[in-house]
Coordinates of C-alpha atoms and ligand atoms in Angstrom, one line a residue:
X240 CA 0.0 -0.1 0.0
X241 CA 1.6 3.5 -0.9
X242 CA 1.4 5.8 1.8
X243 CA -0.1 9.3 1.7
X244 CA 3.0 12.0 2.5
X245 CA 2.2 15.2 3.8
X246 CA 4.5 18.3 2.7
X247 CA 5.0 20.4 5.9
X248 CA 6.0 24.0 5.9
X249 CA 6.8 25.6 9.3
X250 CA 6.3 29.2 9.9
X251 CA 8.3 30.5 12.6
X252 CA 11.7 29.2 14.3
X253 CA 11.0 29.4 17.8
X254 CA 10.7 26.9 20.8
X255 CA 7.5 24.9 20.0
X256 CA 8.3 24.9 15.6
X257 CA 11.6 23.0 16.5
X258 CA 9.8 20.4 18.9
X259 CA 7.6 20.2 16.1
X260 CA 9.4 19.9 13.4
X261 CA 11.7 17.4 15.3
X262 CA 8.6 15.1 16.1
X263 CA 7.7 14.8 12.5
X264 CA 10.8 12.9 11.8
X265 CA 10.0 9.2 13.5
X266 CA 8.5 6.6 11.2
X267 CA 4.9 7.0 12.2
X268 CA 4.6 3.1 11.9
X269 CA 6.6 3.4 15.4
X270 CA 3.3 4.3 16.6
X271 CA 1.2 2.0 14.8
X272 CA 0.4 4.4 12.0
X273 CA 1.1 2.7 8.6
X274 CA -0.9 4.5 6.0
X275 CA 0.7 8.3 6.2
X276 CA 4.2 9.7 6.4
X277 CA 5.3 13.4 7.2
X278 CA 7.8 15.6 5.4
X279 CA 9.6 19.0 6.4
X280 CA 10.0 20.7 2.9
X281 CA 10.1 24.3 3.9
X282 CA 10.7 26.4 6.7
X283 CA 10.6 30.3 7.3
X284 CA 11.4 33.2 9.6
X285 CA 10.0 36.2 9.6
X286 CA 13.9 37.7 10.6
X287 CA 16.1 35.9 8.0
X288 CA 16.8 33.5 5.4
X289 CA 19.9 32.3 7.7
X290 CA 17.5 32.1 10.8
X291 CA 15.5 29.3 8.7
X292 CA 18.7 27.7 7.6
X293 CA 20.0 27.4 10.9
X294 CA 16.7 26.2 12.1
X295 CA 16.6 23.3 9.6
X296 CA 20.2 22.3 11.1
X297 CA 18.3 21.6 14.2
X298 CA 16.1 19.0 12.8
X299 CA 16.9 15.5 11.9
X300 CA 16.1 14.4 8.1
X301 CA 14.9 18.0 6.3
X302 CA 18.3 18.4 4.5
X303 CA 16.5 19.1 1.3
X304 CA 14.2 21.5 2.8
X305 CA 13.9 25.1 1.7
X306 CA 14.6 28.0 4.2
X307 CA 12.8 31.6 3.6
X308 CA 13.5 34.6 4.8
X309 CA 9.9 35.6 4.8
X310 CA 6.5 34.2 5.5
X311 CA 4.8 35.5 2.3
X312 CA 7.6 33.3 0.5
X313 CA 6.7 29.9 2.2
X314 CA 3.0 30.4 1.5
X315 CA 3.8 30.6 -2.1
X316 CA 5.7 27.2 -2.3
X317 CA 3.9 25.1 -4.4
X318 CA 5.2 22.0 -3.2
X319 CA 3.8 22.7 0.6
X320 CA 0.6 21.0 1.6
X321 CA -0.2 22.4 5.0
X322 CA 1.4 24.9 7.1
X323 CA 2.1 25.3 10.6
X324 CA 1.7 28.4 12.5
X325 CA 3.7 28.6 15.6
X326 CA 4.3 32.2 16.2
X327 CA 2.9 33.9 19.7
X328 CA -1.0 34.1 20.0
X329 CA -1.0 37.7 19.0
X330 CA 0.5 37.1 15.6
X331 CA -1.7 33.9 14.4
X332 CA -4.9 35.4 13.3
X333 CA -2.5 37.3 10.7
X334 CA -0.5 34.5 9.7
X335 CA -3.1 31.9 9.2
X336 CA -5.1 34.4 7.5
X337 CA -2.0 35.1 5.3
X338 CA -2.0 31.4 4.6
X339 CA -5.2 30.5 4.1
X340 CA -5.6 33.7 1.7
X341 CA -2.6 32.0 -0.2
X342 CA -4.2 29.0 -0.7
X343 CA -2.9 26.6 2.0
X344 CA -3.8 24.4 4.6
X345 CA -3.2 25.4 8.2
X346 CA -2.5 23.8 11.6
X347 CA -2.5 26.8 13.9
X348 CA -0.8 26.7 17.6
X349 CA -2.9 27.5 20.6
X350 CA -4.4 29.8 21.5
X351 CA -6.1 29.7 17.7
X352 CA -6.5 33.4 17.9
X353 CA -6.7 36.8 20.1
X354 CA -10.3 36.6 20.2
X355 CA -13.4 34.8 18.7
X356 CA -14.2 37.3 15.8
X357 CA -10.8 36.5 14.6
X358 CA -11.6 32.9 14.7
X359 CA -14.6 33.1 13.2
X360 CA -13.2 35.1 10.4
X361 CA -10.3 32.2 9.8
X362 CA -13.2 29.8 9.8
X363 CA -15.3 31.7 7.2
X364 CA -12.3 31.9 4.7
X365 CA -11.3 28.2 5.1
X366 CA -14.8 27.5 4.2
X367 CA -14.5 29.7 1.2
X368 CA -11.7 28.3 0.1
X369 CA -12.2 24.6 0.7
X370 CA -9.0 24.3 3.3
X371 CA -8.3 22.2 6.2
X372 CA -8.0 24.4 9.5
X373 CA -7.5 23.1 12.7
X374 CA -5.9 24.5 16.3
X375 CA -2.8 22.5 17.4
X376 CA -4.4 21.5 20.7
X377 CA -1.9 18.5 20.5
X378 CA -3.2 16.5 23.7
X379 CA -6.7 16.1 22.2
X380 CA -5.3 13.5 20.0
X381 CA -3.1 11.7 22.9
X382 CA -4.3 7.8 22.9
X383 CA -4.5 8.8 26.6
X384 CA -7.2 11.7 25.5
X385 CA -9.0 9.3 23.5
X386 CA -9.2 6.8 26.3
X387 CA -10.6 9.3 28.9
X388 CA -13.3 10.2 26.7
X389 CA -14.4 6.6 25.7
X390 CA -14.2 6.2 29.6
X391 CA -16.8 8.9 29.5
X392 CA -19.2 7.9 26.7
X393 CA -18.8 4.2 27.6
X394 CA -20.9 5.4 31.1
X395 CA -18.2 3.6 32.9
X396 CA -18.2 6.3 35.8
X397 CA -21.7 7.0 35.2
X398 CA -23.3 10.4 34.1
X399 CA -20.7 12.6 34.7
X400 CA -21.4 16.1 36.3
X401 CA -18.1 17.8 37.1
X402 CA -14.6 18.4 35.8
X403 CA -11.8 20.3 37.3
X404 CA -8.7 20.9 35.5
X405 CA -5.8 23.1 36.7
X406 CA -2.8 23.8 34.8
X407 CA -0.5 26.0 37.1
X408 CA 3.1 26.3 36.2
X409 CA 5.4 27.8 39.1
X410 CA 7.2 30.3 37.1
X411 CA 7.2 33.7 39.2
X412 CA 6.9 35.8 36.4
X413 CA 8.9 38.9 38.0
X414 CA 11.6 36.4 38.1
X415 CA 10.9 34.4 35.3
X416 CA 10.5 36.7 32.6
X417 CA 11.5 40.4 31.2
X418 CA 8.7 42.5 29.9
X419 CA 8.7 41.9 26.7
X420 CA 8.4 38.0 26.8
X421 CA 5.5 36.4 25.1
X422 CA 4.2 34.8 28.2
X423 CA 3.7 38.0 30.0
X424 CA 3.6 40.9 27.3
X425 CA 0.0 42.4 26.0
X426 CA 1.7 43.3 22.7
X427 CA 1.7 39.4 22.3
X428 CA -1.2 38.4 23.8
X429 CA 0.7 37.1 26.9
X430 CA -1.0 35.7 30.0
X431 CA -1.6 32.5 31.9
X432 CA -5.0 32.1 30.1
X433 CA -4.3 32.1 26.8
X434 CA -1.0 30.2 27.1
X435 CA -1.7 27.9 30.0
X436 CA -5.4 28.5 30.7
X437 CA -6.4 26.8 27.4
X438 CA -5.2 23.6 28.7
X439 CA -7.6 23.3 31.7
X440 CA -10.3 24.3 29.2
X441 CA -9.4 21.8 26.9
X442 CA -10.1 19.1 29.8
X443 CA -13.2 20.8 30.5
X444 CA -14.4 20.7 27.1
X445 CA -13.5 17.6 25.8
X446 CA -14.8 15.9 29.1
X447 CA -18.0 17.9 29.3
X448 CA -18.8 19.0 25.9
X449 CA -17.0 17.0 23.3
X450 CA -18.7 13.9 24.7
X451 CA -22.2 15.3 24.7
X452 CA -24.7 14.0 22.1
X453 CA -26.0 16.5 19.2
X454 CA -27.0 19.0 19.2
X455 CA -24.1 20.1 21.9
X456 CA -24.9 22.9 24.5
X457 CA -22.4 25.5 24.9
X458 CA -21.5 26.4 28.5
X459 CA -21.8 29.8 30.4
X460 CA -19.0 31.4 32.5
X461 CA -17.9 33.0 35.7
X462 CA -14.5 33.9 36.7
X463 CA -12.0 35.8 38.7
X464 CA -8.2 36.9 37.5
X465 CA -5.3 38.2 39.3
X466 CA -3.6 40.8 36.8
X467 CA 0.4 40.9 36.6
X468 CA 1.6 44.4 36.3
X469 CA 1.7 44.9 32.6
X470 CA -2.2 43.8 32.8
X471 CA -2.0 40.6 31.4
X472 CA -3.3 38.0 34.0
X473 CA -1.1 36.0 36.1
X474 CA -3.8 33.7 37.5
X475 CA -7.2 32.9 36.2
X476 CA -10.1 31.1 37.9
X477 CA -13.3 29.9 35.8
X478 CA -16.7 28.1 36.8
X479 CA -18.2 26.9 33.7
X480 CA -22.0 25.6 33.4
X481 CA -23.0 23.3 30.8
X482 CA -27.1 23.1 30.6
X483 CA -29.0 19.8 30.9
X484 CA -28.9 18.0 27.7
X485 CA -31.2 15.0 26.6
X486 CA -28.5 12.2 28.1
X487 CA -27.2 14.2 31.3
X488 CA -28.1 16.6 34.0
X489 CA -26.4 20.1 34.1
X490 CA -22.6 19.8 34.4
X491 CA -19.7 22.0 36.1
X492 CA -16.3 22.5 34.8
X493 CA -13.9 24.2 37.3
X494 CA -10.9 25.4 35.4
X495 CA -7.8 27.2 36.9
X496 CA -4.4 28.4 35.8
X497 CA -1.4 30.3 37.1
X498 CA 2.2 31.2 36.8
X499 CA 3.0 31.4 40.8
X500 CA 1.8 28.0 42.1
X501 CA 2.4 24.5 40.9
X502 CA -0.3 21.7 40.2
X503 CA 2.6 19.5 40.7
X504 CA 4.9 21.2 43.1
X505 CA 7.4 18.3 43.8
X506 CA 7.7 16.8 40.2
X507 CA 6.4 13.8 41.5
X508 CA 2.5 13.6 41.5
X509 CA 2.8 13.6 45.2
X510 CA 0.2 16.5 45.3
X511 CA -2.5 14.3 43.4
X512 CA -3.8 14.3 40.1
X513 CA -4.4 17.8 38.6
X514 CA -7.6 16.4 36.6
X515 CA -10.6 15.1 38.1
X516 CA -13.8 13.9 35.6
X517 CA -16.3 13.1 38.1
X518 CA -19.5 10.9 37.5
X519 CA -22.0 9.2 39.7
X520 CA -20.0 5.9 39.8
X521 CA -16.6 7.0 40.0
X522 CA -14.2 9.2 38.6
X523 CA -11.1 9.0 36.4
X524 CA -7.8 11.2 37.3
X525 CA -5.3 12.7 35.0
X526 CA -2.2 13.6 36.4
X527 CA -0.1 17.0 35.6
X528 CA 1.0 18.3 33.4
X529 CA -2.5 18.6 31.4
X530 CA -0.6 19.3 28.1
X531 CA 1.2 15.9 28.3
X532 CA 0.2 13.8 30.6
X533 CA 1.4 10.3 30.9
X534 CA -0.7 8.7 33.6
X535 CA -4.5 8.1 34.4
X536 CA -6.2 6.7 37.3
X537 CA -9.7 5.3 37.1
X538 CA -11.4 5.2 40.5
X539 CA -14.8 3.5 40.8
X540 CA -17.4 3.2 43.5
X541 CA -17.3 -0.7 43.4
X542 CA -13.4 -0.6 44.7
X543 CA -12.0 -1.3 41.3
X544 CA -8.9 1.1 40.8
X545 CA -7.2 0.8 37.5
X546 CA -3.7 2.7 36.7
X547 CA -2.6 3.3 33.4
X548 CA 0.6 4.8 32.4
X549 CA 0.8 6.6 28.5
X550 CA 4.5 7.0 27.7
X551 CA 4.9 8.6 24.2
X552 CA 6.3 6.3 21.6
X553 CA 9.2 6.7 19.2
X554 CA 11.9 5.5 17.8
X555 CA 13.3 3.8 20.7
X556 CA 16.9 3.7 22.7
X557 CA 19.7 3.8 20.7
X558 CA 17.9 5.8 18.2
X559 CA 20.3 8.7 18.9
X560 CA 17.5 10.9 18.5
X561 CA 15.6 13.3 21.3
X562 CA 13.0 15.6 21.8
X563 CA 11.5 18.1 24.5
X564 CA 10.6 21.5 24.7
X565 CA 12.3 24.7 26.6
X566 CA 15.4 23.1 27.4
X567 CA 14.1 19.7 29.2
X568 CA 14.4 16.6 26.9
X569 CA 12.3 13.3 26.7
X570 CA 14.0 10.3 27.3
X571 CA 16.5 9.0 24.1
X572 CA 14.0 7.9 21.7
X573 CA 10.6 8.9 23.3
X574 CA 8.6 11.5 21.4
X575 CA 7.4 14.8 22.5
X576 CA 3.6 13.3 21.7
X577 CA 3.1 16.5 18.8
X578 CA 3.0 13.9 15.8
X579 CA -0.5 12.6 16.8
X580 CA -2.1 16.0 15.9
X581 CA 0.2 15.6 12.7
X582 CA -1.0 12.4 11.7
X583 CA -4.6 13.7 12.3
X584 CA -3.8 16.6 9.7
X585 CA -2.3 13.7 7.3
X586 CA -5.3 11.6 7.9
X587 CA -8.0 14.5 7.6
X588 CA -6.2 15.7 3.9
X589 CA -6.2 11.9 2.8
X590 CA -10.0 11.6 3.5
X591 CA -10.9 15.2 2.2
X592 CA -11.7 16.4 6.0
X593 CA -11.7 20.2 6.6
X594 CA -11.3 19.8 10.2
X595 CA -10.3 17.7 13.0
X596 CA -11.8 14.7 14.0
X597 CA -11.5 15.3 17.7
X598 CA -11.8 19.1 17.8
X599 CA -14.0 20.6 15.9
X600 CA -14.2 24.2 14.7
X601 CA -17.2 24.9 16.4
X602 CA -15.5 23.5 19.7
X603 CA -12.5 25.6 19.0
X604 CA -14.7 28.6 18.6
X605 CA -16.8 27.8 22.0
X606 CA -13.9 28.0 23.6
X607 CA -12.3 31.0 22.4
X608 CA -15.7 32.6 23.4
X609 CA -15.2 31.5 26.9
X610 CA -11.9 32.7 26.9
X611 CA -13.3 36.3 25.8
X612 CA -16.1 36.6 28.3
X613 CA -13.2 35.6 30.9
X614 CA -10.9 38.6 29.8
X615 CA -14.0 41.1 29.4
X616 CA -15.4 40.0 33.0
X617 CA -11.9 40.8 34.3
X618 CA -11.5 43.8 31.9
X619 CA -8.1 42.3 30.3
X620 CA -7.6 44.5 27.2
X621 CA -5.1 43.6 24.4
X622 CA -3.9 46.4 22.3
X623 CA -6.2 46.8 19.6
X624 CA -3.9 45.9 16.7
X625 CA -4.1 42.7 18.2
X626 CA -7.4 42.4 18.5
X627 CA -8.0 44.0 15.3
X628 CA -9.9 42.1 12.3
X629 CA -8.2 44.2 10.0
X630 CA -5.8 42.2 7.5
X631 CA -3.3 42.9 6.9
X632 CA -1.8 44.8 9.9
X633 CA 1.8 45.0 10.5
X634 CA 2.4 44.1 14.1
Ligands
LIG974 N1 1.9 22.7 21.8 C1 2.5 23.5 23.0 O1 3.3 22.4 23.7 C2 3.6 24.6 22.8 C3 4.6 24.8 23.6 C4 4.9 26.3 23.9 C5 4.4 27.5 22.9 N2 3.1 26.7 22.4 C6 2.6 27.9 21.3 O2 3.5 28.3 20.2 C7 3.6 29.4 19.9 C8 4.7 30.0 19.7 O3 5.5 29.9 21.4 P1 7.2 29.3 21.4 O4 7.4 29.0 22.7 O5 7.9 28.6 20.2 O6 7.2 31.0 21.0 P2 8.8 31.6 20.8 O7 10.0 30.6 21.2 O8 9.0 32.7 21.4 O9 8.7 31.3 19.2 C9 7.9 32.4 18.3 C10 8.7 32.4 17.2 O10 7.3 33.5 16.5 C11 8.1 34.1 15.6 N3 8.0 35.7 15.4 C12 7.4 36.6 15.0 N4 6.8 37.6 15.1 C13 7.6 37.4 16.3 C14 7.4 38.5 17.4 N5 6.7 40.2 17.1 N6 7.9 38.2 18.6 C15 8.3 37.2 18.9 N7 8.3 36.4 17.7 C16 7.9 36.1 16.7 C17 9.6 34.3 15.5 O11 10.3 33.2 14.8 P3 10.9 34.1 13.3 O12 11.6 35.0 13.5 O13 11.8 32.6 12.8 O14 9.7 34.4 12.5 C18 9.8 33.2 16.9 O15 11.0 32.5 17.1 C19 2.5 30.1 20.8 O16 1.3 30.3 20.4 C20 2.5 29.2 22.0 O17 1.0 29.1 22.8 C21 2.6 25.8 22.3

């Protein structure tokens, strides 16, 4: 059987762009995926061609990939099937729109855009041009996430009425970031909510919304926010209410995020799970970190306890290959896990689908609307040029 090859263009050369491009190297067969393969064919930097060339040197197996010194050139490359947008959130709308307007399919990093109207516009353009568009919430595509959703829909823990999810990372902002850093800088749409809180919301949504029968009901939200000196948030707490549906009563989601506390203070899981999905017959627990969990525990009323480990696959020891993010690496031969979302892009394009299987564009939009509401409730504004629908806008 001949394989479907997806040819990737990487837009931006920062931390996550490198992690993602590296994760495209292992043969998908090492994770049981036999019908597709990935190839990085080009990368672009907004600063210089040299920067893109240096970036490609850090990635295995991309010797013949092209390097571009502008995003515009990448979009014009006819050899590129899909572009992975890996700029700061502030730039996603402008950059993803550039790709879509240029006729390219797009996988865009989280948070999808700065606000919901921007995402509505991207969806409209993708539909008009019949292009694939997906938010790069990699966690959704992990076998672990599929298992958790299956536990819920199978009825094993009974009717679910509450999920709590925390992604707090101890990185005291005034000690960790200078004011220009994308984690805190309003000009780069900084703050805990859009960067980390999106994962807490992902767990609330994939357990209380994705698992609903159609038609799905969106949630309302109440929130509190502690601001950093620059006006972006350093800690945010959200209470979501999903109304009763035909198959379930009202359900509540408690999503928290922050930069001063940690969901896993000793790094060993001693503090317990950071995510709990609770039903009438028991619960399923997921351990920190919410973006790349590797351990679950199912606890049922009848005394059943089922612990599972979910290591990420890869080419294994002896391969001389490593991946990771932010200076910390997984053991030799173990993937980061970003390939699952890449595989979903390949399968979607092979099958002619225009959105992701486990997070519809409608769901991404509902989450974006929740984040807009939370920012509105707490008067967290971003600069006009970041929130605008005007295109092109120079940032
Ligand atoms: N899925 C995950 O696990 C994960 C982890 C971390 C981050 N992310 C997401 O990925 C995105 C990028 O994060 P990152 O940590 O990779 O950021 P980063 O290391 O700061 O890289 C961002 C890149 O964007 C490009 N860029 C264009 N205009 C820029 C500007 N005005 N300021 C800064 N950079 C600019 C730069 O590349 P060029 O100069 O080459 O154009 C830069 O290297 C964010 O949306 C973040 O939420 C996801």
